[in-house]
Structures are given as C-alpha cells and as structure tokens.
C-alpha cells in the first residue's frame, strides 16, 4: 500500500479490509498507522443470538424483520462468519473539522455505513460529528440501537471503547490508538516502550495539530510529557470575520482582498475555527529556528491555506520565552486585540490575546490550558 491512503482499503459496503489494515499496522508501526487512520472506527465484534419473528417471505420482500434476542451474547460460530471483518472508519475531511459531518447507518447502499442484514433498517441510525465530538441517534429503527447495553432514545455522545449495537450486530468504537492496539498488540507494546512521539507525529502536512490524535495523547500522558512536546503557546482558531465572500477551498493561488467589519460583530465560523497551530518548524523553512512564518507559502511554518491569508503573511519570533508578532506587509493585515499592526513592526503577544490574520481570528492558548481541555 505505497500511497498510504485509507480509501485504498475500502471494499464493498464501504468497509475497510481488516486483514490489510492489520498487516499495515504490524509492518509499519504506530506512527505510520495513525498517520493513515486519524478518526474513530466502528469494529465489528459479533452478532446477537436470537430468532426472527416474521416469516422468511418478508425477507424476500426486502423488508426489515423483527429480531428477538436470546441471552444477549454472540456465539463463536457467528463471530467467525465475517462480523469481525466489519470495520467502518468515520472519516472526517480536514476542511470539515470545525463543522458537522453525518454518517448514516442502514441496510441499503445509499448509507455511508452499510450493514446488509434484515435486522438493520433502511434508515437505522446516524452518527454525526460536531464541535469535535461524535454523537449517535437512532432513526426509529425496527430493532433499535443501543450503547453499552442502554437503548438509544435520544442523541447520545460517543466515547472510545463504547459498545454499539445496530439491530443484531454489535460494534466497538475505537479511537486510532485503541484500534492499533487491537490489530497489532505486540507492535503496540513495543512502540510504547521504544518509540516516543515527536510533535511532528501529531501534526499534519499544513503544520496543524491532528485534534483526535492530540486528544488521545493528552488522555494517556501526563502534563509534563505534554509540555515537553508542546513547550510554546498554540494558536487556536476562534472565528472568521465578515466581509467579502468566503471561499471554502484550500490551496489558493492569490490573496483575496477583503475589508472586514469593525470590532467583533458578525463573526462566523470557518474551517479555521478550532484549528490548532503549534509553533513548529517546517523542514522547508528558510528562516532561523526560533522564528515562525505564517502564510500560504510552502516554506511557511504555520501554513494557513485560506484565501485572505498572504503567501508570507506574518512572523512570530521567540526571544527569551517571549513571543513577538509582526506583519510581513500582507494584503489583508494582521492585528492583536483589534489593533492593526504596521508592516514589520513587531509587538509582543501574550496568552489570551486575539490575533487576526486576514479574516481569520485566533486566540493564543497556553500549553497548560490546552492540556486541561483535551485531557478531559
């Protein structure tokens, strides 16, 4: 699998090929695995024992059939019938991380997650991703949905390790690190002992933190380890200033001039909202190690591919544990707490400051605050 694309592992019914994903995990190790799998996965664990209440004729009519459970456990014979090969990754595109994404679960091919079984309704349930969390909702299905044995009667939040049942099929929701431990337990133990993560392992190609991976690290690591990995404040996307039309695509070739409204009135969300940019050097950077360029250019350290950000928009310099921000003669300007900076006039920035690049507003957050939020 040279291209390391998760889509390359998909086959019928939008499932992931478990055998190939397991082989990849065992061969490439945890860092490469978590670069490939960045979102939770529904892992098939078994089918419930029981009996069909309606006649086989109704199944031939492609109708959902009422199923009555017996004993509430899956038999080994049913486990070996392919249920454990069911893996569905809840893939959320990076540009949608700040918004909502819905995954419909059902028996027919118009669902994102297809479980072709008569105990599963055509529109059985849905999982949606919003505000950095996953939620599950039953859609008035015939045989119901449950989480950890409790019927789902309203929208419920999901967590790593939750046991979810759709009809007679049971799954476990696994965050990337948990999935790796399932598929390659020996490699997982070896990785934990001998291969400490670096900050580059936690960031994507644009220099942004991968939120779920970072949250997993915070949940399993102490504050001291986090601050060693993330020693400097982090820019957290807060909102998006009004003005000219926002272009939702990344990888723009020219800066779009805008004239944002005064103050904070009318701010709206964009895909930058909630984005986490640590002060990390780009290997292609052309400036000193304690300086960080912000912009769309491939050589920028914090690569904000948004239409109102210039190729080389601003610069942060670290001087004796103090941060200084300067505008690099950008098209749409840089401001600190609504005070517009003159080009190349460096001003010190502090924890809690609101910093604007073009139409994008960020808040400077300390490592301690970020860890406290993510480790909950």
Short mmCIF file of C-alpha atoms in Angstrom, two decimals:
data_model
loop_
_atom_site.label_atom_id
_atom_site.label_comp_id
_atom_site.label_asym_id
_atom_site.label_seq_id
_atom_site.Cartn_x
_atom_site.Cartn_y
_atom_site.Cartn_z
CA UNK A 1 0.00 0.00 0.00
CA UNK A 2 2.57 2.59 -1.13
CA UNK A 3 0.22 5.59 -1.20
CA UNK A 4 -0.90 5.06 2.42
CA UNK A 5 -4.46 6.04 1.53
CA UNK A 6 -7.27 4.75 3.73
CA UNK A 7 -9.53 4.71 0.65
CA UNK A 8 -7.27 2.04 -0.84
CA UNK A 9 -8.51 -0.34 1.87
CA UNK A 10 -12.22 0.17 1.17
CA UNK A 11 -14.24 -2.61 -0.48
CA UNK A 12 -17.96 -3.36 -0.85
CA UNK A 13 -20.37 -1.68 1.59
CA UNK A 14 -17.73 0.96 2.40
CA UNK A 15 -15.91 -1.36 4.78
CA UNK A 16 -12.18 -1.35 5.42
CA UNK A 17 -10.27 -4.53 4.69
CA UNK A 18 -9.31 -5.63 8.19
CA UNK A 19 -6.62 -8.06 7.07
CA UNK A 20 -4.79 -5.41 5.07
CA UNK A 21 -5.11 -2.80 7.81
CA UNK A 22 -3.77 -5.31 10.33
CA UNK A 23 -0.85 -6.17 8.06
CA UNK A 24 -0.09 -2.48 7.61
CA UNK A 25 -0.15 -1.89 11.39
CA UNK A 26 2.17 -4.79 12.12
CA UNK A 27 4.61 -3.88 9.36
CA UNK A 28 4.72 -0.06 9.55
CA UNK A 29 4.21 0.60 13.27
CA UNK A 30 2.05 3.02 15.23
CA UNK A 31 3.28 6.35 13.83
CA UNK A 32 2.55 5.36 10.23
CA UNK A 33 -0.73 3.71 11.24
CA UNK A 34 -2.01 6.84 12.98
CA UNK A 35 -0.95 8.94 10.03
CA UNK A 36 -3.23 6.73 7.93
CA UNK A 37 -6.12 6.29 10.40
CA UNK A 38 -6.95 9.63 12.01
CA UNK A 39 -10.58 9.08 13.00
CA UNK A 40 -12.57 6.61 15.12
CA UNK A 41 -13.53 3.26 13.62
CA UNK A 42 -16.53 1.01 14.20
CA UNK A 43 -15.12 -2.50 14.71
CA UNK A 44 -17.46 -5.49 14.38
CA UNK A 45 -17.42 -7.69 17.49
CA UNK A 46 -20.32 -10.12 17.00
CA UNK A 47 -23.95 -10.91 16.20
CA UNK A 48 -26.54 -11.38 18.90
CA UNK A 49 -28.18 -14.78 19.24
CA UNK A 50 -31.95 -14.92 18.79
CA UNK A 51 -34.74 -15.62 16.34
CA UNK A 52 -36.61 -13.90 13.53
CA UNK A 53 -40.18 -13.03 14.49
CA UNK A 54 -41.53 -12.56 10.97
CA UNK A 55 -41.60 -15.08 8.14
CA UNK A 56 -38.82 -15.60 5.56
CA UNK A 57 -41.25 -14.31 2.91
CA UNK A 58 -40.93 -10.82 4.36
CA UNK A 59 -37.17 -11.05 3.96
CA UNK A 60 -37.62 -11.86 0.30
CA UNK A 61 -39.66 -8.65 0.06
CA UNK A 62 -36.60 -6.71 1.29
CA UNK A 63 -38.38 -5.55 4.46
CA UNK A 64 -36.79 -5.15 7.88
CA UNK A 65 -37.56 -8.19 10.05
CA UNK A 66 -38.23 -8.04 13.78
CA UNK A 67 -35.48 -9.85 15.69
CA UNK A 68 -35.83 -11.18 19.24
CA UNK A 69 -32.59 -11.66 21.18
CA UNK A 70 -31.75 -14.72 23.27
CA UNK A 71 -29.21 -14.47 26.01
CA UNK A 72 -27.68 -11.21 24.78
CA UNK A 73 -24.36 -12.64 23.61
CA UNK A 74 -22.71 -13.56 20.33
CA UNK A 75 -21.85 -17.17 19.55
CA UNK A 76 -18.35 -18.16 18.37
CA UNK A 77 -19.84 -19.58 15.17
CA UNK A 78 -21.44 -16.26 14.30
CA UNK A 79 -18.26 -14.36 15.23
CA UNK A 80 -16.35 -16.36 12.62
CA UNK A 81 -18.90 -15.60 9.89
CA UNK A 82 -17.34 -12.29 8.88
CA UNK A 83 -18.70 -9.97 11.57
CA UNK A 84 -15.20 -9.26 12.86
CA UNK A 85 -14.16 -8.22 9.38
CA UNK A 86 -16.52 -5.25 9.56
CA UNK A 87 -14.51 -2.06 10.05
CA UNK A 88 -16.04 1.33 9.23
CA UNK A 89 -13.85 4.42 9.63
CA UNK A 90 -15.62 7.70 10.49
CA UNK A 91 -13.51 9.72 8.09
CA UNK A 92 -13.95 13.50 8.50
CA UNK A 93 -12.22 15.69 5.86
CA UNK A 94 -9.85 18.29 7.40
CA UNK A 95 -11.85 21.20 5.99
CA UNK A 96 -14.95 19.93 7.86
CA UNK A 97 -13.32 19.54 11.28
CA UNK A 98 -14.98 22.70 12.59
CA UNK A 99 -18.40 21.85 11.17
CA UNK A 100 -20.73 18.88 11.16
CA UNK A 101 -20.39 15.58 9.31
CA UNK A 102 -23.06 12.87 9.28
CA UNK A 103 -22.66 9.12 8.77
CA UNK A 104 -25.94 7.30 8.05
CA UNK A 105 -26.17 3.64 9.07
CA UNK A 106 -28.57 1.42 7.14
CA UNK A 107 -29.16 -1.72 5.13
CA UNK A 108 -29.05 -0.18 1.65
CA UNK A 109 -26.25 1.30 -0.40
CA UNK A 110 -27.37 4.94 -0.02
CA UNK A 111 -25.97 4.94 3.54
CA UNK A 112 -22.38 5.83 4.42
CA UNK A 113 -22.17 2.75 6.66
CA UNK A 114 -23.93 -0.23 5.05
CA UNK A 115 -24.86 -3.31 7.12
CA UNK A 116 -26.72 -5.61 4.69
CA UNK A 117 -28.82 -7.53 7.19
CA UNK A 118 -32.61 -7.77 7.69
CA UNK A 119 -32.30 -6.78 11.37
CA UNK A 120 -30.95 -3.38 10.24
CA UNK A 121 -33.47 -0.84 8.96
CA UNK A 122 -33.06 1.04 5.69
CA UNK A 123 -32.59 4.19 7.76
CA UNK A 124 -31.45 2.72 11.05
CA UNK A 125 -29.26 5.31 12.83
CA UNK A 126 -26.78 8.09 12.25
CA UNK A 127 -23.52 9.23 13.76
CA UNK A 128 -22.68 12.88 13.40
CA UNK A 129 -19.53 14.80 14.18
CA UNK A 130 -19.92 18.31 15.55
CA UNK A 131 -17.85 20.60 17.76
CA UNK A 132 -15.07 18.00 17.98
CA UNK A 133 -17.34 15.24 19.30
CA UNK A 134 -19.26 12.26 17.87
CA UNK A 135 -22.96 11.71 18.59
CA UNK A 136 -25.29 8.79 17.87
CA UNK A 137 -29.00 8.95 17.07
CA UNK A 138 -31.47 6.15 16.38
CA UNK A 139 -33.79 6.86 13.42
CA UNK A 140 -36.87 4.99 14.69
CA UNK A 141 -35.39 1.68 13.58
CA UNK A 142 -37.34 -1.58 13.89
CA UNK A 143 -34.82 -3.41 16.09
CA UNK A 144 -33.30 -0.42 17.85
CA UNK A 145 -29.85 0.92 18.67
CA UNK A 146 -28.00 0.69 21.98
CA UNK A 147 -24.77 1.97 23.54
CA UNK A 148 -23.13 -0.12 26.27
CA UNK A 149 -26.42 -2.03 26.68
CA UNK A 150 -28.62 1.07 27.06
CA UNK A 151 -31.25 1.75 24.35
CA UNK A 152 -30.69 4.97 22.42
CA UNK A 153 -33.83 7.09 22.81
CA UNK A 154 -32.18 10.46 22.18
CA UNK A 155 -28.95 11.82 20.78
CA UNK A 156 -26.03 10.50 22.89
CA UNK A 157 -22.30 11.33 22.83
CA UNK A 158 -19.84 8.59 21.91
CA UNK A 159 -16.52 7.70 23.52
CA UNK A 160 -13.55 5.45 22.85
CA UNK A 161 -14.44 1.84 23.68
CA UNK A 162 -18.23 2.23 23.54
CA UNK A 163 -20.16 -0.93 22.57
CA UNK A 164 -22.78 -0.03 19.97
CA UNK A 165 -25.50 -2.35 18.65
CA UNK A 166 -27.47 -1.84 15.43
CA UNK A 167 -30.18 -4.48 15.15
CA UNK A 168 -28.44 -7.77 15.96
CA UNK A 169 -24.93 -6.51 15.08
CA UNK A 170 -22.56 -5.30 17.79
CA UNK A 171 -19.58 -2.99 17.26
CA UNK A 172 -16.93 -1.36 19.37
CA UNK A 173 -15.97 2.26 18.70
CA UNK A 174 -12.17 2.51 18.68
CA UNK A 175 -10.07 5.66 18.57
CA UNK A 176 -6.95 5.29 16.35
CA UNK A 177 -4.59 4.32 19.19
CA UNK A 178 -7.07 1.76 20.51
CA UNK A 179 -7.60 0.31 17.04
CA UNK A 180 -3.85 -0.07 16.57
CA UNK A 181 -3.63 -1.91 19.92
CA UNK A 182 -6.43 -4.26 18.75
CA UNK A 183 -4.86 -5.04 15.40
CA UNK A 184 -1.20 -5.21 16.44
CA UNK A 185 -0.94 -5.76 20.23
CA UNK A 186 2.69 -6.87 20.10
CA UNK A 187 3.73 -3.88 17.99
CA UNK A 188 1.69 -1.61 20.26
CA UNK A 189 3.60 -2.70 23.35
CA UNK A 190 6.92 -2.36 21.54
CA UNK A 191 6.04 1.11 20.28
CA UNK A 192 5.02 2.28 23.75
CA UNK A 193 8.36 1.14 25.14
CA UNK A 194 10.77 2.26 22.43
CA UNK A 195 9.36 4.95 20.15
CA UNK A 196 8.36 8.20 21.89
CA UNK A 197 6.28 10.56 19.80
CA UNK A 198 7.55 13.86 18.46
CA UNK A 199 5.49 16.97 17.79
CA UNK A 200 5.75 16.25 14.05
CA UNK A 201 3.91 12.96 14.67
CA UNK A 202 0.96 14.98 15.98
CA UNK A 203 0.72 17.47 13.12
CA UNK A 204 -0.47 17.24 9.53
CA UNK A 205 1.05 18.47 6.25
CA UNK A 206 0.00 22.08 6.95
CA UNK A 207 1.52 22.18 10.43
CA UNK A 208 -1.84 21.82 12.22
CA UNK A 209 -2.37 19.54 15.18
CA UNK A 210 -4.44 16.48 14.38
CA UNK A 211 -7.14 17.03 17.01
CA UNK A 212 -8.15 13.43 17.76
CA UNK A 213 -4.56 12.21 17.84
CA UNK A 214 -3.57 15.11 20.13
CA UNK A 215 -6.53 14.44 22.41
CA UNK A 216 -5.58 10.77 22.63
CA UNK A 217 -2.03 11.78 23.58
CA UNK A 218 -3.32 14.14 26.31
CA UNK A 219 -5.64 11.48 27.72
CA UNK A 220 -2.80 8.97 28.02
CA UNK A 221 0.09 11.27 29.02
CA UNK A 222 0.98 13.49 31.94
CA UNK A 223 1.13 17.28 31.72
CA UNK A 224 4.93 17.20 31.99
CA UNK A 225 5.19 14.98 28.91
CA UNK A 226 2.77 17.22 27.01
CA UNK A 227 4.68 20.41 27.88
CA UNK A 228 7.93 18.78 26.85
CA UNK A 229 6.36 18.01 23.48
CA UNK A 230 4.48 21.34 23.22
CA UNK A 231 6.62 23.92 25.05
CA UNK A 232 5.18 27.05 23.39
CA UNK A 233 1.68 28.57 23.23
CA UNK A 234 -0.67 27.37 20.49
CA UNK A 235 -2.80 29.45 18.10
CA UNK A 236 -6.40 28.20 18.30
CA UNK A 237 -8.81 29.23 15.54
CA UNK A 238 -11.63 31.23 17.07
CA UNK A 239 -13.80 32.71 14.33
CA UNK A 240 -13.99 34.25 10.89
CA UNK A 241 -14.52 37.95 10.22
CA UNK A 242 -17.31 39.09 7.90
CA UNK A 243 -16.68 40.88 4.65
CA UNK A 244 -16.18 39.56 1.16
CA UNK A 245 -17.40 36.09 0.13
CA UNK A 246 -15.51 33.26 1.83
CA UNK A 247 -14.07 30.61 -0.46
CA UNK A 248 -14.30 27.19 1.18
CA UNK A 249 -11.44 25.68 -0.81
CA UNK A 250 -7.86 25.42 0.34
CA UNK A 251 -4.77 25.73 -1.89
CA UNK A 252 -5.50 29.16 -3.34
CA UNK A 253 -3.01 30.84 -5.67
CA UNK A 254 -3.60 34.52 -4.85
CA UNK A 255 -4.74 36.53 -1.85
CA UNK A 256 -8.28 37.89 -2.00
CA UNK A 257 -8.53 41.48 -0.63
CA UNK A 258 -11.27 41.99 1.96
CA UNK A 259 -12.49 44.82 4.15
CA UNK A 260 -13.64 43.24 7.43
CA UNK A 261 -16.24 44.98 9.56
CA UNK A 262 -15.08 46.75 12.69
CA UNK A 263 -14.86 45.00 16.05
CA UNK A 264 -16.17 41.51 16.68
CA UNK A 265 -19.75 41.96 15.40
CA UNK A 266 -20.99 39.47 12.86
CA UNK A 267 -18.22 36.90 13.17
CA UNK A 268 -18.97 33.49 11.66
CA UNK A 269 -17.30 30.10 11.74
CA UNK A 270 -15.00 28.73 9.06
CA UNK A 271 -12.89 25.62 8.70
CA UNK A 272 -10.19 27.52 10.65
CA UNK A 273 -12.43 27.54 13.75
CA UNK A 274 -10.96 25.14 16.29
CA UNK A 275 -7.82 24.57 14.20
CA UNK A 276 -4.72 24.23 16.38
CA UNK A 277 -1.41 25.63 15.10
CA UNK A 278 1.61 24.93 17.33
CA UNK A 279 4.87 26.78 16.83
CA UNK A 280 6.63 24.08 14.84
CA UNK A 281 9.33 24.48 12.20
CA UNK A 282 8.64 23.47 8.63
CA UNK A 283 11.56 21.40 7.26
CA UNK A 284 11.41 23.64 4.17
CA UNK A 285 11.62 26.84 6.23
CA UNK A 286 14.24 29.41 5.22
CA UNK A 287 14.34 31.46 8.45
CA UNK A 288 16.05 30.83 11.84
CA UNK A 289 14.84 28.07 14.15
CA UNK A 290 13.29 30.42 16.71
CA UNK A 291 11.22 32.26 14.12
CA UNK A 292 7.98 31.05 12.53
CA UNK A 293 6.46 32.33 9.30
CA UNK A 294 2.68 32.30 8.87
CA UNK A 295 1.16 32.15 5.39
CA UNK A 296 0.17 30.06 2.38
CA UNK A 297 3.69 29.62 1.00
CA UNK A 298 5.12 26.07 1.02
CA UNK A 299 8.05 27.38 3.09
CA UNK A 300 5.82 28.89 5.82
CA UNK A 301 5.94 27.17 9.21
CA UNK A 302 2.23 27.66 10.01
CA UNK A 303 0.59 27.06 6.64
CA UNK A 304 -2.84 28.69 6.65
CA UNK A 305 -4.26 27.88 3.24
CA UNK A 306 -7.13 30.37 3.27
CA UNK A 307 -7.92 32.92 0.59
CA UNK A 308 -7.44 36.07 2.71
CA UNK A 309 -4.03 35.00 4.07
CA UNK A 310 -0.99 36.13 2.08
CA UNK A 311 1.75 33.75 0.96
CA UNK A 312 4.06 35.25 3.61
CA UNK A 313 1.58 36.97 5.90
CA UNK A 314 3.13 37.34 9.36
CA UNK A 315 6.00 36.20 11.53
CA UNK A 316 6.38 35.14 15.16
CA UNK A 317 9.79 35.41 16.82
CA UNK A 318 10.67 33.69 20.09
CA UNK A 319 13.04 35.75 22.22
CA UNK A 320 13.88 34.54 25.74
CA UNK A 321 10.50 32.83 26.13
CA UNK A 322 8.65 35.92 24.88
CA UNK A 323 6.69 35.94 21.62
CA UNK A 324 6.73 38.85 19.18
CA UNK A 325 4.37 39.09 16.20
CA UNK A 326 4.98 41.19 13.09
CA UNK A 327 3.04 41.65 9.87
CA UNK A 328 5.04 40.90 6.72
CA UNK A 329 3.33 43.52 4.53
CA UNK A 330 0.33 41.25 3.96
CA UNK A 331 -2.62 42.19 1.74
CA UNK A 332 -5.28 41.99 4.46
CA UNK A 333 -3.22 42.81 7.52
CA UNK A 334 -2.52 41.41 10.97
CA UNK A 335 -3.94 42.64 14.26
CA UNK A 336 -3.58 41.99 18.00
CA UNK A 337 -6.74 42.53 20.06
CA UNK A 338 -8.24 44.58 17.18
CA UNK A 339 -5.10 46.78 16.94
CA UNK A 340 -3.78 46.62 13.38
CA UNK A 341 -0.01 46.16 13.11
CA UNK A 342 2.12 48.25 10.82
CA UNK A 343 4.28 46.14 8.47
CA UNK A 344 7.41 44.74 10.14
CA UNK A 345 6.58 46.46 13.48
CA UNK A 346 6.97 43.59 15.98
CA UNK A 347 4.66 43.59 19.02
CA UNK A 348 4.74 41.20 21.96
CA UNK A 349 1.79 38.81 22.24
CA UNK A 350 0.53 37.18 25.43
CA UNK A 351 -1.64 34.25 26.47
CA UNK A 352 -5.28 35.11 25.74
CA UNK A 353 -4.52 37.64 23.01
CA UNK A 354 -6.81 37.62 19.96
CA UNK A 355 -4.75 37.64 16.79
CA UNK A 356 -6.17 38.17 13.29
CA UNK A 357 -4.59 37.06 10.00
CA UNK A 358 -6.69 38.32 7.09
CA UNK A 359 -10.24 37.32 8.04
CA UNK A 360 -9.20 34.59 10.50
CA UNK A 361 -9.20 35.15 14.24
CA UNK A 362 -7.05 33.07 16.59
CA UNK A 363 -6.56 33.01 20.35
CA UNK A 364 -3.14 32.35 21.89
CA UNK A 365 -3.56 29.46 24.35
CA UNK A 366 -1.04 28.17 26.89
CA UNK A 367 0.06 24.51 26.85
CA UNK A 368 -1.40 24.07 30.37
CA UNK A 369 -4.87 25.30 29.32
CA UNK A 370 -4.83 23.24 26.14
CA UNK A 371 -3.84 20.09 28.01
CA UNK A 372 -6.55 20.63 30.64
CA UNK A 373 -9.19 20.95 27.93
CA UNK A 374 -8.05 17.98 25.83
CA UNK A 375 -7.40 15.54 28.68
CA UNK A 376 -11.00 15.65 29.96
#
